[in-house]
PDB file of C-alpha atoms and ligand atoms in Angstrom:
ATOM      1  CA  UNK L   1     119.328 -15.076  70.799  1.00  0.00           C
ATOM      2  CA  UNK L   2     117.334 -11.954  70.059  1.00  0.00           C
ATOM      3  CA  UNK L   3     117.082  -9.128  72.631  1.00  0.00           C
ATOM      4  CA  UNK L   4     114.460  -6.499  73.093  1.00  0.00           C
ATOM      5  CA  UNK L   5     115.167  -3.311  75.023  1.00  0.00           C
ATOM      6  CA  UNK L   6     112.934  -4.438  77.998  1.00  0.00           C
ATOM      7  CA  UNK L   7     114.622  -7.831  78.138  1.00  0.00           C
ATOM      8  CA  UNK L   8     118.007  -6.337  78.582  1.00  0.00           C
ATOM      9  CA  UNK L   9     116.720  -3.682  80.964  1.00  0.00           C
ATOM     10  CA  UNK L  10     115.131  -6.448  83.131  1.00  0.00           C
ATOM     11  CA  UNK L  11     118.587  -8.012  83.417  1.00  0.00           C
ATOM     12  CA  UNK L  12     120.171  -4.728  84.211  1.00  0.00           C
ATOM     13  CA  UNK L  13     117.579  -4.154  87.017  1.00  0.00           C
ATOM     14  CA  UNK L  14     117.655  -7.677  88.526  1.00  0.00           C
ATOM     15  CA  UNK L  15     119.563 -10.695  87.006  1.00  0.00           C
ATOM     16  CA  UNK L  16     117.236 -13.013  89.074  1.00  0.00           C
ATOM     17  CA  UNK L  17     114.037 -11.574  87.648  1.00  0.00           C
ATOM     18  CA  UNK L  18     115.595 -12.006  84.156  1.00  0.00           C
ATOM     19  CA  UNK L  19     116.206 -15.637  85.032  1.00  0.00           C
ATOM     20  CA  UNK L  20     112.656 -16.220  86.275  1.00  0.00           C
ATOM     21  CA  UNK L  21     111.228 -14.583  83.236  1.00  0.00           C
ATOM     22  CA  UNK L  22     113.511 -15.434  80.320  1.00  0.00           C
ATOM     23  CA  UNK L  23     115.578 -18.526  81.395  1.00  0.00           C
ATOM     24  CA  UNK L  24     112.904 -20.417  83.552  1.00  0.00           C
ATOM     25  CA  UNK L  25     109.932 -19.136  81.552  1.00  0.00           C
ATOM     26  CA  UNK L  26     107.887 -18.586  84.698  1.00  0.00           C
ATOM     27  CA  UNK L  27     104.462 -17.209  83.953  1.00  0.00           C
ATOM     28  CA  UNK L  28     102.539 -15.378  86.645  1.00  0.00           C
ATOM     29  CA  UNK L  29      98.781 -14.744  87.206  1.00  0.00           C
ATOM     30  CA  UNK L  30      97.670 -11.704  85.290  1.00  0.00           C
ATOM     31  CA  UNK L  31      97.366  -8.435  87.205  1.00  0.00           C
ATOM     32  CA  UNK L  32      93.687  -7.482  86.765  1.00  0.00           C
ATOM     33  CA  UNK L  33      93.936  -4.225  88.552  1.00  0.00           C
ATOM     34  CA  UNK L  34      92.009  -1.519  86.627  1.00  0.00           C
ATOM     35  CA  UNK L  35      95.095   0.631  86.321  1.00  0.00           C
ATOM     36  CA  UNK L  36      97.406  -2.138  85.034  1.00  0.00           C
ATOM     37  CA  UNK L  37      99.919  -0.042  83.082  1.00  0.00           C
ATOM     38  CA  UNK L  38     100.423  -2.939  80.520  1.00  0.00           C
ATOM     39  CA  UNK L  39      96.761  -3.119  79.514  1.00  0.00           C
ATOM     40  CA  UNK L  40      96.270   0.760  79.578  1.00  0.00           C
ATOM     41  CA  UNK L  41      99.495   1.283  77.526  1.00  0.00           C
ATOM     42  CA  UNK L  42      98.585  -1.230  75.006  1.00  0.00           C
ATOM     43  CA  UNK L  43      95.058   0.183  74.577  1.00  0.00           C
ATOM     44  CA  UNK L  44      96.414   3.742  74.376  1.00  0.00           C
ATOM     45  CA  UNK L  45      98.881   2.789  71.660  1.00  0.00           C
ATOM     46  CA  UNK L  46      96.297   0.921  69.504  1.00  0.00           C
ATOM     47  CA  UNK L  47      93.695   3.760  70.156  1.00  0.00           C
ATOM     48  CA  UNK L  48      96.084   6.294  68.545  1.00  0.00           C
ATOM     49  CA  UNK L  49      96.530   4.138  65.350  1.00  0.00           C
ATOM     50  CA  UNK L  50      92.719   3.478  65.131  1.00  0.00           C
ATOM     51  CA  UNK L  51      90.109   5.278  67.317  1.00  0.00           C
ATOM     52  CA  UNK L  52      89.027   5.916  70.937  1.00  0.00           C
ATOM     53  CA  UNK L  53      86.159   3.234  70.698  1.00  0.00           C
ATOM     54  CA  UNK L  54      88.621   0.605  69.689  1.00  0.00           C
ATOM     55  CA  UNK L  55      90.884   1.490  72.655  1.00  0.00           C
ATOM     56  CA  UNK L  56      88.208   1.351  75.191  1.00  0.00           C
ATOM     57  CA  UNK L  57      86.787  -1.929  73.856  1.00  0.00           C
ATOM     58  CA  UNK L  58      90.311  -3.482  73.835  1.00  0.00           C
ATOM     59  CA  UNK L  59      90.976  -2.233  77.372  1.00  0.00           C
ATOM     60  CA  UNK L  60      87.725  -3.574  78.712  1.00  0.00           C
ATOM     61  CA  UNK L  61      87.840  -6.819  76.901  1.00  0.00           C
ATOM     62  CA  UNK L  62      91.136  -7.671  78.505  1.00  0.00           C
ATOM     63  CA  UNK L  63      89.268  -8.034  81.951  1.00  0.00           C
ATOM     64  CA  UNK L  64      87.016 -10.936  82.826  1.00  0.00           C
ATOM     65  CA  UNK L  65      84.643  -8.511  84.645  1.00  0.00           C
ATOM     66  CA  UNK L  66      84.571  -4.703  84.597  1.00  0.00           C
ATOM     67  CA  UNK L  67      83.916  -2.493  87.636  1.00  0.00           C
ATOM     68  CA  UNK L  68      83.380   1.217  88.240  1.00  0.00           C
ATOM     69  CA  UNK L  69      87.161   1.480  88.494  1.00  0.00           C
ATOM     70  CA  UNK L  70      87.433   0.235  84.949  1.00  0.00           C
ATOM     71  CA  UNK L  71      84.925   2.805  83.835  1.00  0.00           C
ATOM     72  CA  UNK L  72      87.002   5.586  85.509  1.00  0.00           C
ATOM     73  CA  UNK L  73      90.170   4.261  83.688  1.00  0.00           C
ATOM     74  CA  UNK L  74      88.177   4.181  80.365  1.00  0.00           C
ATOM     75  CA  UNK L  75      87.298   7.847  80.861  1.00  0.00           C
ATOM     76  CA  UNK L  76      90.928   8.756  81.177  1.00  0.00           C
ATOM     77  CA  UNK L  77      91.745   6.651  78.217  1.00  0.00           C
ATOM     78  CA  UNK L  78      89.099   8.348  76.094  1.00  0.00           C
ATOM     79  CA  UNK L  79      90.504  11.774  76.956  1.00  0.00           C
ATOM     80  CA  UNK L  80      94.153  10.903  76.364  1.00  0.00           C
ATOM     81  CA  UNK L  81      93.652   9.053  73.201  1.00  0.00           C
ATOM     82  CA  UNK L  82      91.856  12.115  71.703  1.00  0.00           C
ATOM     83  CA  UNK L  83      94.573  14.435  72.947  1.00  0.00           C
ATOM     84  CA  UNK L  84      97.490  12.297  71.720  1.00  0.00           C
ATOM     85  CA  UNK L  85      95.802  11.962  68.278  1.00  0.00           C
ATOM     86  CA  UNK L  86      95.414  15.721  68.119  1.00  0.00           C
ATOM     87  CA  UNK L  87      99.186  16.248  69.122  1.00  0.00           C
ATOM     88  CA  UNK L  88     100.430  13.733  66.481  1.00  0.00           C
ATOM     89  CA  UNK L  89      98.211  15.207  63.704  1.00  0.00           C
ATOM     90  CA  UNK L  90     100.126  18.548  64.319  1.00  0.00           C
ATOM     91  CA  UNK L  91     103.584  16.872  63.818  1.00  0.00           C
ATOM     92  CA  UNK L  92     104.752  17.495  60.124  1.00  0.00           C
ATOM     93  CA  UNK L  93     105.913  14.579  58.085  1.00  0.00           C
ATOM     94  CA  UNK L  94     105.111  11.045  56.821  1.00  0.00           C
ATOM     95  CA  UNK L  95     104.193   8.831  59.846  1.00  0.00           C
ATOM     96  CA  UNK L  96     104.531   5.119  60.536  1.00  0.00           C
ATOM     97  CA  UNK L  97     103.221   3.584  63.698  1.00  0.00           C
ATOM     98  CA  UNK L  98     104.700   0.557  65.393  1.00  0.00           C
ATOM     99  CA  UNK L  99     107.772   0.303  63.048  1.00  0.00           C
ATOM    100  CA  UNK L 100     109.453  -2.998  63.728  1.00  0.00           C
ATOM    101  CA  UNK L 101     113.248  -3.185  63.935  1.00  0.00           C
ATOM    102  CA  UNK L 102     114.313  -6.760  63.511  1.00  0.00           C
ATOM    103  CA  UNK L 103     117.824  -7.946  63.453  1.00  0.00           C
ATOM    104  CA  UNK L 104     119.448 -11.322  64.545  1.00  0.00           C
ATOM    105  CA  UNK L 105     120.396  -9.642  67.709  1.00  0.00           C
ATOM    106  CA  UNK L 106     117.647  -7.069  68.415  1.00  0.00           C
ATOM    107  CA  UNK L 107     113.931  -6.639  68.108  1.00  0.00           C
ATOM    108  CA  UNK L 108     112.071  -3.496  68.941  1.00  0.00           C
ATOM    109  CA  UNK L 109     109.042  -1.468  67.869  1.00  0.00           C
ATOM    110  CA  UNK L 110     109.217   2.314  67.314  1.00  0.00           C
ATOM    111  CA  UNK L 111     105.852   3.803  68.529  1.00  0.00           C
ATOM    112  CA  UNK L 112     105.968   6.521  65.917  1.00  0.00           C
ATOM    113  CA  UNK L 113     108.432   7.159  63.130  1.00  0.00           C
ATOM    114  CA  UNK L 114     108.272  10.483  61.281  1.00  0.00           C
ATOM    115  CA  UNK L 115     109.906  11.206  58.011  1.00  0.00           C
ATOM    116  CA  UNK L 116     111.128  14.854  57.901  1.00  0.00           C
ATOM    117  CA  UNK L 117     111.297  17.086  54.902  1.00  0.00           C
ATOM    118  CA  UNK L 118     115.118  16.833  54.704  1.00  0.00           C
ATOM    119  CA  UNK L 119     114.896  13.044  54.445  1.00  0.00           C
ATOM    120  CA  UNK L 120     115.966  12.399  57.982  1.00  0.00           C
ATOM    121  CA  UNK L 121     113.634  10.618  60.635  1.00  0.00           C
ATOM    122  CA  UNK L 122     112.471  11.394  64.134  1.00  0.00           C
ATOM    123  CA  UNK L 123     111.693   8.634  66.645  1.00  0.00           C
ATOM    124  CA  UNK L 124     108.862   9.034  69.255  1.00  0.00           C
ATOM    125  CA  UNK L 125     107.988   6.650  72.106  1.00  0.00           C
ATOM    126  CA  UNK L 126     104.810   7.020  74.137  1.00  0.00           C
ATOM    127  CA  UNK L 127     104.790   6.622  77.910  1.00  0.00           C
ATOM    128  CA  UNK L 128     101.564   6.563  79.961  1.00  0.00           C
ATOM    129  CA  UNK L 129     103.555   7.627  83.079  1.00  0.00           C
ATOM    130  CA  UNK L 130     104.474  10.423  85.499  1.00  0.00           C
ATOM    131  CA  UNK L 131     107.967   8.976  85.819  1.00  0.00           C
ATOM    132  CA  UNK L 132     109.556  11.360  83.495  1.00  0.00           C
ATOM    133  CA  UNK L 133     112.976  11.675  85.187  1.00  0.00           C
ATOM    134  CA  UNK L 134     113.583   8.039  85.164  1.00  0.00           C
ATOM    135  CA  UNK L 135     112.507   7.531  81.466  1.00  0.00           C
ATOM    136  CA  UNK L 136     114.715  10.449  80.383  1.00  0.00           C
ATOM    137  CA  UNK L 137     117.850   8.386  81.741  1.00  0.00           C
ATOM    138  CA  UNK L 138     116.721   5.296  79.925  1.00  0.00           C
ATOM    139  CA  UNK L 139     118.695   3.886  77.020  1.00  0.00           C
ATOM    140  CA  UNK L 140     115.673   2.906  74.944  1.00  0.00           C
ATOM    141  CA  UNK L 141     115.634   5.684  72.395  1.00  0.00           C
ATOM    142  CA  UNK L 142     119.370   5.666  72.009  1.00  0.00           C
ATOM    143  CA  UNK L 143     119.232   1.949  71.255  1.00  0.00           C
ATOM    144  CA  UNK L 144     116.307   2.389  68.800  1.00  0.00           C
ATOM    145  CA  UNK L 145     118.214   5.020  66.950  1.00  0.00           C
ATOM    146  CA  UNK L 146     121.263   2.912  66.729  1.00  0.00           C
ATOM    147  CA  UNK L 147     119.554  -0.244  65.336  1.00  0.00           C
ATOM    148  CA  UNK L 148     117.130   1.782  63.125  1.00  0.00           C
ATOM    149  CA  UNK L 149     119.996   3.519  61.329  1.00  0.00           C
ATOM    150  CA  UNK L 150     121.997   0.249  61.138  1.00  0.00           C
ATOM    151  CA  UNK L 151     119.090  -1.545  59.482  1.00  0.00           C
ATOM    152  CA  UNK L 152     117.458   1.163  57.284  1.00  0.00           C
ATOM    153  CA  UNK L 153     120.519   3.195  56.264  1.00  0.00           C
ATOM    154  CA  UNK L 154     118.319   6.291  57.168  1.00  0.00           C
ATOM    155  CA  UNK L 155     119.573   9.064  59.528  1.00  0.00           C
ATOM    156  CA  UNK L 156     117.589   9.816  62.679  1.00  0.00           C
ATOM    157  CA  UNK L 157     117.534  13.505  63.555  1.00  0.00           C
ATOM    158  CA  UNK L 158     115.647  13.652  66.846  1.00  0.00           C
ATOM    159  CA  UNK L 159     114.425  11.408  69.641  1.00  0.00           C
ATOM    160  CA  UNK L 160     111.294  12.124  71.696  1.00  0.00           C
ATOM    161  CA  UNK L 161     109.413  10.731  74.582  1.00  0.00           C
ATOM    162  CA  UNK L 162     105.666  11.630  74.718  1.00  0.00           C
ATOM    163  CA  UNK L 163     104.586  11.555  78.274  1.00  0.00           C
ATOM    164  CA  UNK L 164     100.827  11.062  78.950  1.00  0.00           C
ATOM    165  CA  UNK L 165     100.008  12.020  82.637  1.00  0.00           C
ATOM    166  CA  UNK L 166      98.567   9.322  84.912  1.00  0.00           C
ATOM    167  CA  UNK L 167      95.732  10.704  87.137  1.00  0.00           C
ATOM    168  CA  UNK L 168      95.554   8.679  90.251  1.00  0.00           C
ATOM    169  CA  UNK L 169      92.790  10.464  92.307  1.00  0.00           C
ATOM    170  CA  UNK L 170      90.330   8.290  94.218  1.00  0.00           C
ATOM    171  CA  UNK L 171      86.616   8.562  94.864  1.00  0.00           C
ATOM    172  CA  UNK L 172      85.926   9.934  98.353  1.00  0.00           C
ATOM    173  CA  UNK L 173      83.490   8.170 100.731  1.00  0.00           C
ATOM    174  CA  UNK L 174      81.280  11.373 100.550  1.00  0.00           C
ATOM    175  CA  UNK L 175      81.201  11.571  96.720  1.00  0.00           C
ATOM    176  CA  UNK L 176      78.764  10.090  94.255  1.00  0.00           C
ATOM    177  CA  UNK L 177      80.037   8.381  91.067  1.00  0.00           C
ATOM    178  CA  UNK L 178      78.879  11.389  89.034  1.00  0.00           C
ATOM    179  CA  UNK L 179      80.605  13.875  91.359  1.00  0.00           C
ATOM    180  CA  UNK L 180      83.777  11.882  91.073  1.00  0.00           C
ATOM    181  CA  UNK L 181      83.552  11.628  87.340  1.00  0.00           C
ATOM    182  CA  UNK L 182      83.255  15.409  87.178  1.00  0.00           C
ATOM    183  CA  UNK L 183      86.192  15.951  89.475  1.00  0.00           C
ATOM    184  CA  UNK L 184      88.203  13.505  87.327  1.00  0.00           C
ATOM    185  CA  UNK L 185      87.302  15.347  84.085  1.00  0.00           C
ATOM    186  CA  UNK L 186      88.452  18.623  85.742  1.00  0.00           C
ATOM    187  CA  UNK L 187      91.661  17.031  86.867  1.00  0.00           C
ATOM    188  CA  UNK L 188      92.255  15.767  83.355  1.00  0.00           C
ATOM    189  CA  UNK L 189      91.748  19.171  81.885  1.00  0.00           C
ATOM    190  CA  UNK L 190      94.434  20.588  84.332  1.00  0.00           C
ATOM    191  CA  UNK L 191      97.067  18.116  82.907  1.00  0.00           C
ATOM    192  CA  UNK L 192      99.027  18.226  79.708  1.00  0.00           C
ATOM    193  CA  UNK L 193     100.802  15.827  77.553  1.00  0.00           C
ATOM    194  CA  UNK L 194     104.557  16.579  77.498  1.00  0.00           C
ATOM    195  CA  UNK L 195     106.893  15.972  74.648  1.00  0.00           C
ATOM    196  CA  UNK L 196     110.494  15.674  75.821  1.00  0.00           C
ATOM    197  CA  UNK L 197     113.506  15.661  73.405  1.00  0.00           C
ATOM    198  CA  UNK L 198     116.337  13.260  74.207  1.00  0.00           C
ATOM    199  CA  UNK L 199     119.886  14.019  73.189  1.00  0.00           C
ATOM    200  CA  UNK L 200     121.556  10.988  71.698  1.00  0.00           C
ATOM    201  CA  UNK L 201     124.231   9.378  73.829  1.00  0.00           C
ATOM    202  CA  UNK L 202     126.289   6.538  72.269  1.00  0.00           C
ATOM    203  CA  UNK L 203     127.408   5.415  75.716  1.00  0.00           C
ATOM    204  CA  UNK L 204     123.821   4.181  76.306  1.00  0.00           C
ATOM    205  CA  UNK L 205     124.178   1.822  73.332  1.00  0.00           C
ATOM    206  CA  UNK L 206     127.590   0.647  74.605  1.00  0.00           C
ATOM    207  CA  UNK L 207     125.936  -0.196  77.963  1.00  0.00           C
ATOM    208  CA  UNK L 208     123.130  -2.123  76.248  1.00  0.00           C
ATOM    209  CA  UNK L 209     125.719  -4.174  74.175  1.00  0.00           C
ATOM    210  CA  UNK L 210     127.828  -4.759  77.344  1.00  0.00           C
ATOM    211  CA  UNK L 211     124.698  -6.146  79.262  1.00  0.00           C
ATOM    212  CA  UNK L 212     124.099  -8.554  76.358  1.00  0.00           C
ATOM    213  CA  UNK L 213     127.648  -9.876  76.693  1.00  0.00           C
ATOM    214  CA  UNK L 214     127.139 -10.199  80.466  1.00  0.00           C
ATOM    215  CA  UNK L 215     123.901 -12.182  79.859  1.00  0.00           C
ATOM    216  CA  UNK L 216     125.736 -14.751  77.734  1.00  0.00           C
ATOM    217  CA  UNK L 217     128.240 -15.384  80.429  1.00  0.00           C
ATOM    218  CA  UNK L 218     126.007 -14.977  83.500  1.00  0.00           C
ATOM    219  CA  UNK L 219     125.696 -17.983  85.847  1.00  0.00           C
ATOM    220  CA  UNK L 220     124.743 -16.718  89.190  1.00  0.00           C
ATOM    221  CA  UNK L 221     121.703 -14.556  88.329  1.00  0.00           C
ATOM    222  CA  UNK L 222     121.792 -12.867  91.771  1.00  0.00           C
ATOM    223  CA  UNK L 223     118.887 -11.067  93.306  1.00  0.00           C
ATOM    224  CA  UNK L 224     118.963  -7.265  93.533  1.00  0.00           C
ATOM    225  CA  UNK L 225     116.579  -6.570  96.340  1.00  0.00           C
ATOM    226  CA  UNK L 226     115.278  -3.069  96.243  1.00  0.00           C
ATOM    227  CA  UNK L 227     112.156  -0.910  96.368  1.00  0.00           C
ATOM    228  CA  UNK L 228     111.255  -2.019  92.841  1.00  0.00           C
ATOM    229  CA  UNK L 229     110.733  -5.528  94.175  1.00  0.00           C
ATOM    230  CA  UNK L 230     107.198  -4.203  95.160  1.00  0.00           C
ATOM    231  CA  UNK L 231     106.454  -4.109  91.372  1.00  0.00           C
ATOM    232  CA  UNK L 232     108.017  -7.475  90.494  1.00  0.00           C
ATOM    233  CA  UNK L 233     105.560 -10.215  89.681  1.00  0.00           C
ATOM    234  CA  UNK L 234     107.999 -12.782  91.144  1.00  0.00           C
ATOM    235  CA  UNK L 235     108.231 -11.105  94.587  1.00  0.00           C
ATOM    236  CA  UNK L 236     106.506 -13.821  96.647  1.00  0.00           C
ATOM    237  CA  UNK L 237     108.438 -16.598  94.886  1.00  0.00           C
ATOM    238  CA  UNK L 238     111.739 -14.803  95.228  1.00  0.00           C
ATOM    239  CA  UNK L 239     111.407 -13.440  98.758  1.00  0.00           C
ATOM    240  CA  UNK L 240     109.358 -16.239 100.443  1.00  0.00           C
ATOM    241  CA  UNK L 241     109.358 -19.243  98.194  1.00  0.00           C
ATOM    242  CA  UNK L 242     105.601 -18.810  97.818  1.00  0.00           C
ATOM    243  CA  UNK L 243     104.428 -20.011  94.304  1.00  0.00           C
ATOM    244  CA  UNK L 244     100.752 -18.894  94.721  1.00  0.00           C
ATOM    245  CA  UNK L 245     101.198 -16.193  92.000  1.00  0.00           C
ATOM    246  CA  UNK L 246     102.856 -18.632  89.498  1.00  0.00           C
ATOM    247  CA  UNK L 247     101.065 -20.516  86.909  1.00  0.00           C
ATOM    248  CA  UNK L 248     101.480 -24.048  88.106  1.00  0.00           C
ATOM    249  CA  UNK L 249     102.540 -25.850  84.828  1.00  0.00           C
ATOM    250  CA  UNK L 250     105.391 -23.437  84.350  1.00  0.00           C
ATOM    251  CA  UNK L 251     106.922 -23.828  87.892  1.00  0.00           C
ATOM    252  CA  UNK L 252     110.273 -25.708  87.620  1.00  0.00           C
ATOM    253  CA  UNK L 253     111.441 -27.335  90.814  1.00  0.00           C
ATOM    254  CA  UNK L 254     114.671 -29.054  91.215  1.00  0.00           C
TER     255      UNK L 254
HETATM  256  S1  LIG S   1     111.556  -9.636  93.919  1.00  0.00           S
HETATM  257 FE1  LIG S   1     113.209  -8.183  93.659  1.00  0.00          FE
HETATM  258  S2  LIG S   1     115.128  -9.402  93.897  1.00  0.00           S
HETATM  259 FE2  LIG S   1     113.451 -10.876  93.478  1.00  0.00          FE
HETATM  260  S3  LIG S   1     113.409 -11.236  91.340  1.00  0.00           S
HETATM  261 FE3  LIG S   1     111.961  -9.654  91.675  1.00  0.00          FE
HETATM  262  S4  LIG S   1     113.144  -7.721  91.480  1.00  0.00           S
HETATM  263 FE4  LIG S   1     114.589  -9.341  91.756  1.00  0.00          FE
END
């Protein structure tokens, strides 16, 4: 079995969610909210590698229909892709985007790998999120460093998260669209991308490996009900046995 970082962290957060997603293979209806972090994050990543136009087109094409809310998100995307490209241009060294780490046990993609003048490498991961404290505790970059060094024989010098701020202001009832767009643009100018260095901690890699061992022996896949359930696509199924959000073909009933 091959494990990604997100697969293992899903198990760590809630074994039952892991079961629904990876054991039962339950698929849920897509979340077409304009601010779906998955769609925005993907477009942002690809926009940095290509251009702003590509990012916006990719984002809008993900939706069956675009509303003014999507236009507002596209304005943010345009702004941040430009800023992120500028920031990356100012990082010295040879750059590779979406570097794939692929072993029998692990698969992962490094958003940005930079070769330093001394022959070492730096690893960067982009997060379109304000949840900085929580990501700084994450094991992701530690695990990437471990497997990158194992597979490439190269030495990783530094680990970084690049945080792109999420602006979540809403249009007021008294505002026109143009007035809101002007306010949004002002808000964007007041925010800055943050680059945060992460100190390597081998313990995070041990925790990751231990969780993989646990997955192999897991039988109960207990629920872990907590406030994060509100962001779980299986919430209705798990809490109420309601399968409205599940794609019918994939539902397995015993
Ligand atoms: S709703 Fe909560 S308890 Fe149920 S699977 Fe999702 S995260 Fe786990």
